[in-house]
């Protein structure tokens, strides 16, 4: 057997391996959404129960120099709530926190980490229901969140987009990636201006779009959260299910602050498409509902539409553009 | 703020910190069992849903030299199923596997690890429902299992023991701790005899007592699984809830093979009381049901009884013994 280098397998590649090798038995009719969606959901009586699990590792997902322990705690919860939001009208109810800690971790670090967990769980009226702590070389945070479907609404999966549906997003893209780019380039000792600080704070303090998801979900045909950049997320709703899409790059919303810090239009779009961790939602909706949705959530923008081409085509100013993937691979 | 040394806080200490600081709101009437029990359980319609989460870290919970990847995979699932079994008549339904892997992990290691996960999940008719993979310095395995209460039976918690109840266990103690002691003493290159091999295999291949739990649970007043040695587990059912116990050390069941390898009676009892990872169940039951239970599960032994003394007293041959905690601390 050869020794392969895991660095060459992206997270998505590994999900495929798992999906193919250990696919959930198809005859379990209680399973509503399985491996490969944002959360796993199953029916229990009349309820849909959704479960998501994510692991953050020091120096891979965060650096202690670039953020503070309270932010790390908050972010660990928010990114999991984002996976719950990506299933639609679901209320996150219980959080489980598994911690790996180096033996000499300062007490103040743990206290502030927990403060971050606690405040964020309180914000979502979610109970910290359990967890465990083990010794490790680096800080590891493994969060599991259990959500319960609200009302009779169905869970919104990634696979439901219809031909002609519009592709919508809940807010701007690129801020979080821009913050990370600044930290990579200038480190923590640089004197940042207030706009740069804003972008860095977007990297360290993501917010799950739970309320938005709860408001709009019943109108949607597909839904996911954008954790790895817009470019990958469009593929997740279109190409992964044998559909195509047209994306109008001039319609991708970018914040005025991002434009102040990164003045070049191409750079702004690169950050929006390939910069990760904005945690906005991306969804598809029949055109007839599009205006109504924007009344419910005014920040929504429509950036393209689903077609049957099996390809995702990018347009700028009416002209098709060649886009090459520039994103971050997990390994 | 002082920098405390985490090494001085046992896992139980940290659970206390978490319990006190982040106690689940008492007015959530859906919560059936909370932090500090083996699993967290909540009501969803007519069902009890139980969730457990455990993290195994390389060189803390396993050493790659001392066991093989398939065993590591199996054990990660078994120890979580054991926490589900410790809630009584609950069926483990869905497993989520979070993996941290060093970038240069050999493919064969991952394949065999997954083989271990898969075979064990199949054995329990449990679906691998999701998970994620992240880069890490050492192998980290974070498993979450969701179980669903069977029938109308209630969940059996740690806190229900009545004065006069007998304390029972599902099988022998000390094998797993003995296996670990051998590995620590002689390493992997030693020529072990077949009895020593048996003990080492008990360390590397624990089995959750799920069937036993499902058979006997409705008769029990309290229940937990013995992951950290019998001594600690007796405290969990008695002292933690303001009760006491008498333990008759000559009644603690020890395997004939353990007796062959460790001939000294005191050493056998030390391994039974303080050796971890046997994953047998310990429970309390009213005396009137004790015989019937032994018909259901013939391996059951009764090792003591609950009293109101708030102390756990150990007896050997009718004489009280002074027992000092010799066990393993997680940090």
Coordinates of C-alpha atoms in Angstrom, one line a residue, chain A residues 25-312:
Chain A
X25 CA -28.1 3.0 4.6
X26 CA -30.8 4.3 2.2
X27 CA -33.6 2.4 3.8
X28 CA -33.4 4.4 7.0
X29 CA -36.5 6.5 6.3
X30 CA -36.0 8.6 9.3
X31 CA -32.9 10.3 7.8
X32 CA -33.9 13.6 6.3
X33 CA -30.5 15.0 5.4
X34 CA -27.3 12.9 5.4
X35 CA -23.5 13.2 5.0
X36 CA -22.5 16.0 2.7
X37 CA -25.2 18.5 3.8
X38 CA -24.5 21.2 6.4
X39 CA -26.1 19.2 9.2
X40 CA -27.4 15.7 9.6
X41 CA -31.1 15.7 10.2
X42 CA -33.4 12.9 11.3
X43 CA -37.1 12.6 12.1
X44 CA -38.1 11.9 15.7
X45 CA -41.9 11.8 15.9
X46 CA -43.1 15.1 14.5
X47 CA -39.7 16.8 15.0
X48 CA -36.7 17.2 12.7
X49 CA -33.6 16.9 14.7
X50 CA -30.4 18.4 13.1
X51 CA -26.9 17.8 14.4
X52 CA -23.7 19.4 13.3
X53 CA -20.2 18.9 14.5
X54 CA -17.1 20.9 13.7
X55 CA -13.5 20.8 15.1
X56 CA -11.2 23.8 15.4
X57 CA -7.5 23.2 15.9
X58 CA -4.9 25.8 17.0
X59 CA -2.6 27.0 14.3
X60 CA -4.9 25.4 11.6
X61 CA -8.2 27.2 12.2
X62 CA -7.0 29.9 14.6
X63 CA -3.7 31.4 15.9
X64 CA -3.6 32.5 19.5
X65 CA -1.6 35.6 18.4
X66 CA -4.2 36.7 16.0
X67 CA -7.4 36.5 18.1
X68 CA -8.3 36.3 21.7
X69 CA -9.7 33.3 23.7
X70 CA -13.2 34.8 24.0
X71 CA -13.3 35.3 20.2
X72 CA -12.1 31.7 19.7
X73 CA -14.9 30.5 22.0
X74 CA -17.5 32.7 20.2
X75 CA -16.4 31.6 16.8
X76 CA -16.4 27.9 17.6
X77 CA -20.1 28.2 18.5
X78 CA -21.1 30.6 15.6
X79 CA -19.6 28.4 12.9
X80 CA -21.6 25.5 14.2
X81 CA -24.8 27.5 14.5
X82 CA -24.2 28.6 10.9
X83 CA -24.4 24.9 9.9
X84 CA -27.7 24.7 11.7
X85 CA -29.0 27.9 10.0
X86 CA -28.0 26.3 6.7
X87 CA -30.8 23.8 7.2
X88 CA -33.6 26.4 7.4
X89 CA -36.0 27.0 10.2
X90 CA -34.2 25.1 12.9
X91 CA -33.6 26.3 16.5
X92 CA -30.2 25.3 18.0
X93 CA -31.0 23.9 21.4
X94 CA -28.0 22.1 22.9
X95 CA -24.2 22.6 22.6
X96 CA -21.6 20.0 23.5
X97 CA -18.0 21.2 23.8
X98 CA -15.1 18.8 23.6
X99 CA -11.8 20.5 24.6
X100 CA -8.3 19.4 24.1
X101 CA -5.9 21.5 26.2
X102 CA -2.1 21.5 26.6
X103 CA -1.3 20.8 30.3
X104 CA 0.2 24.3 30.9
X105 CA -2.7 26.3 29.5
X106 CA -3.2 29.5 31.6
X107 CA -6.4 29.5 33.7
X108 CA -7.3 32.9 32.3
X109 CA -7.3 31.5 28.8
X110 CA -9.7 28.7 29.7
X111 CA -12.0 31.2 31.6
X112 CA -12.1 33.5 28.6
X113 CA -12.6 30.7 26.2
X114 CA -15.6 29.6 28.2
X115 CA -16.9 33.1 28.5
X116 CA -17.0 33.1 24.7
X117 CA -18.8 29.8 24.6
X118 CA -21.3 30.9 27.2
X119 CA -22.1 34.3 25.8
X120 CA -22.7 32.9 22.4
X121 CA -24.9 30.0 23.7
X122 CA -26.9 32.5 25.7
X123 CA -27.3 34.7 22.6
X124 CA -29.0 31.8 20.9
X125 CA -30.8 30.6 24.0
X126 CA -28.9 27.4 23.7
X127 CA -27.9 25.2 26.7
X128 CA -24.3 24.0 27.1
X129 CA -25.4 20.4 27.6
X130 CA -22.1 18.6 28.1
X131 CA -18.6 18.0 26.9
X132 CA -15.3 16.7 28.0
X133 CA -11.7 17.9 28.4
X134 CA -8.7 16.0 27.4
X135 CA -5.0 16.6 27.3
X136 CA -3.5 17.6 23.9
X137 CA -0.5 19.3 22.4
X138 CA -2.5 22.2 21.0
X139 CA -5.9 23.7 21.8
X140 CA -8.6 21.7 20.1
X141 CA -12.2 22.6 20.2
X142 CA -14.8 20.1 19.0
X143 CA -18.4 21.5 19.1
X144 CA -21.5 19.5 18.5
X145 CA -24.8 21.3 18.3
X146 CA -28.3 19.8 18.3
X147 CA -31.1 21.8 16.7
X148 CA -34.8 21.1 16.5
X149 CA -36.9 22.0 13.5
X150 CA -39.4 24.7 14.2
X151 CA -43.0 24.3 13.2
X152 CA -43.9 21.9 10.4
X153 CA -41.4 23.4 8.0
X154 CA -39.2 21.0 6.1
X155 CA -35.5 21.0 6.3
X156 CA -33.9 22.9 3.3
X157 CA -31.1 20.8 1.8
X158 CA -28.4 21.7 -0.7
X159 CA -30.0 19.6 -3.5
X160 CA -33.3 21.3 -4.3
X161 CA -32.5 24.1 -6.8
X162 CA -34.8 24.3 -9.8
X163 CA -33.8 25.4 -13.3
X164 CA -34.4 29.2 -13.5
X165 CA -34.2 29.7 -9.7
X166 CA -32.4 32.9 -8.7
X167 CA -29.3 32.6 -6.5
X168 CA -29.4 34.8 -3.5
X169 CA -27.0 35.7 -0.7
X170 CA -27.7 37.3 2.7
X171 CA -25.0 40.0 2.7
X172 CA -21.5 41.0 1.5
X173 CA -18.6 38.8 0.8
X174 CA -14.8 39.1 1.2
X175 CA -14.5 40.9 4.6
X176 CA -13.4 37.8 6.5
X177 CA -10.9 36.8 3.8
X178 CA -9.6 40.3 3.7
X179 CA -9.0 40.3 7.4
X180 CA -7.1 37.1 7.2
X181 CA -5.1 38.4 4.3
X182 CA -4.1 41.4 6.3
X183 CA -3.0 39.3 9.3
X184 CA -1.0 37.0 7.0
X185 CA 0.7 40.0 5.4
X186 CA 1.4 42.4 8.3
X187 CA 1.0 40.2 11.4
X188 CA -0.3 41.5 14.7
X189 CA 2.2 44.3 15.5
X190 CA 1.4 46.4 12.5
X191 CA -0.5 49.7 13.0
X192 CA -3.8 49.0 11.3
X193 CA -6.3 51.8 10.5
X194 CA -9.9 51.5 11.5
X195 CA -11.1 50.0 8.2
X196 CA -8.4 47.3 8.4
X197 CA -9.4 46.6 12.0
X198 CA -13.0 46.2 10.9
X199 CA -11.9 43.6 8.3
X200 CA -9.8 41.7 10.9
X201 CA -12.7 41.7 13.3
X202 CA -14.9 40.2 10.6
X203 CA -12.4 37.3 10.4
X204 CA -12.4 36.8 14.2
X205 CA -16.1 37.4 14.9
X206 CA -18.3 35.7 12.4
X207 CA -22.1 35.7 13.0
X208 CA -24.3 32.9 11.9
X209 CA -27.3 34.1 9.8
X210 CA -29.8 32.1 11.9
X211 CA -32.6 34.7 12.0
X212 CA -32.4 35.3 8.3
X213 CA -32.6 31.5 7.7
X214 CA -35.6 31.2 9.9
X215 CA -37.3 34.1 8.2
X216 CA -36.8 33.0 4.6
X217 CA -36.4 29.3 4.6
X218 CA -39.9 28.2 3.7
X219 CA -39.6 30.0 0.3
X220 CA -36.3 28.4 -0.6
X221 CA -35.4 25.4 -2.8
X222 CA -31.8 25.0 -1.6
X223 CA -29.6 26.5 1.0
X224 CA -26.1 26.3 2.4
X225 CA -23.7 28.6 4.4
X226 CA -20.6 30.0 2.8
X227 CA -17.8 28.8 4.9
X228 CA -15.2 28.2 2.1
X229 CA -15.8 31.1 -0.2
X230 CA -18.6 31.9 -2.7
X231 CA -17.0 30.0 -5.6
X232 CA -17.1 26.7 -3.8
X233 CA -20.6 27.3 -2.4
X234 CA -22.1 27.9 -5.8
X235 CA -20.8 24.5 -6.9
X236 CA -22.4 22.9 -3.9
X237 CA -25.9 24.0 -4.9
X238 CA -25.5 23.7 -8.7
X239 CA -22.8 21.4 -10.1
X240 CA -22.9 18.9 -7.3
X241 CA -26.5 18.1 -8.3
X242 CA -26.1 18.1 -12.1
X243 CA -27.2 21.7 -12.6
X244 CA -25.3 24.7 -13.8
X245 CA -25.4 28.4 -13.0
X246 CA -24.7 31.9 -14.3
X247 CA -23.0 34.2 -11.8
X248 CA -23.0 38.0 -12.5
X249 CA -19.8 39.1 -10.8
X250 CA -20.8 42.8 -10.8
X251 CA -23.7 41.8 -8.6
X252 CA -21.7 40.1 -5.9
X253 CA -22.1 42.4 -2.9
X254 CA -18.9 43.8 -1.4
X255 CA -18.7 46.1 1.6
X256 CA -17.7 49.8 1.2
X257 CA -14.9 49.2 3.8
X258 CA -13.4 46.3 1.8
X259 CA -13.4 48.7 -1.2
X260 CA -11.6 51.3 0.8
X261 CA -8.8 48.9 1.9
X262 CA -8.5 46.9 -1.3
X263 CA -9.1 49.4 -4.1
X264 CA -8.5 47.1 -7.0
X265 CA -11.8 45.6 -8.3
X266 CA -10.2 42.3 -9.2
X267 CA -8.8 41.8 -5.7
X268 CA -12.2 42.6 -4.2
X269 CA -13.8 39.9 -6.3
X270 CA -11.0 37.4 -5.6
X271 CA -11.6 37.9 -1.9
X272 CA -15.4 37.5 -2.3
X273 CA -15.1 34.4 -4.4
X274 CA -12.2 32.6 -2.7
X275 CA -11.8 34.2 0.8
X276 CA -13.4 31.9 3.3
X277 CA -15.4 32.3 6.5
X278 CA -17.9 35.0 5.7
X279 CA -20.6 32.6 6.9
X280 CA -23.3 34.3 4.9
X281 CA -26.0 32.1 3.5
X282 CA -26.4 31.3 -0.2
X283 CA -29.7 30.0 -1.5
X284 CA -31.9 29.4 -4.5
X285 CA -35.5 30.7 -4.8
X286 CA -38.1 30.7 -7.6
X287 CA -38.0 34.2 -9.3
X288 CA -41.7 34.8 -8.2
X289 CA -40.6 34.9 -4.6
X290 CA -37.4 36.9 -5.0
X291 CA -38.9 40.4 -4.3
X292 CA -40.8 39.2 -1.2
X293 CA -37.7 37.7 0.3
X294 CA -35.9 41.0 0.0
X295 CA -38.7 42.6 1.9
X296 CA -38.1 40.0 4.7
X297 CA -34.3 40.5 4.7
X298 CA -33.3 43.7 3.0
X299 CA -29.6 42.9 2.8
X300 CA -30.3 40.0 0.3
X301 CA -28.7 40.3 -3.1
X302 CA -29.3 38.1 -6.2
X303 CA -26.1 37.2 -7.9
X304 CA -27.1 34.8 -10.6
X305 CA -29.4 32.0 -11.6
X306 CA -29.6 28.2 -12.0
X307 CA -29.6 26.7 -15.4
X308 CA -29.3 23.2 -16.9
X309 CA -25.7 23.6 -18.3
X310 CA -23.9 21.5 -15.6
X311 CA -21.3 24.3 -15.6
X312 CA -20.9 27.4 -13.5

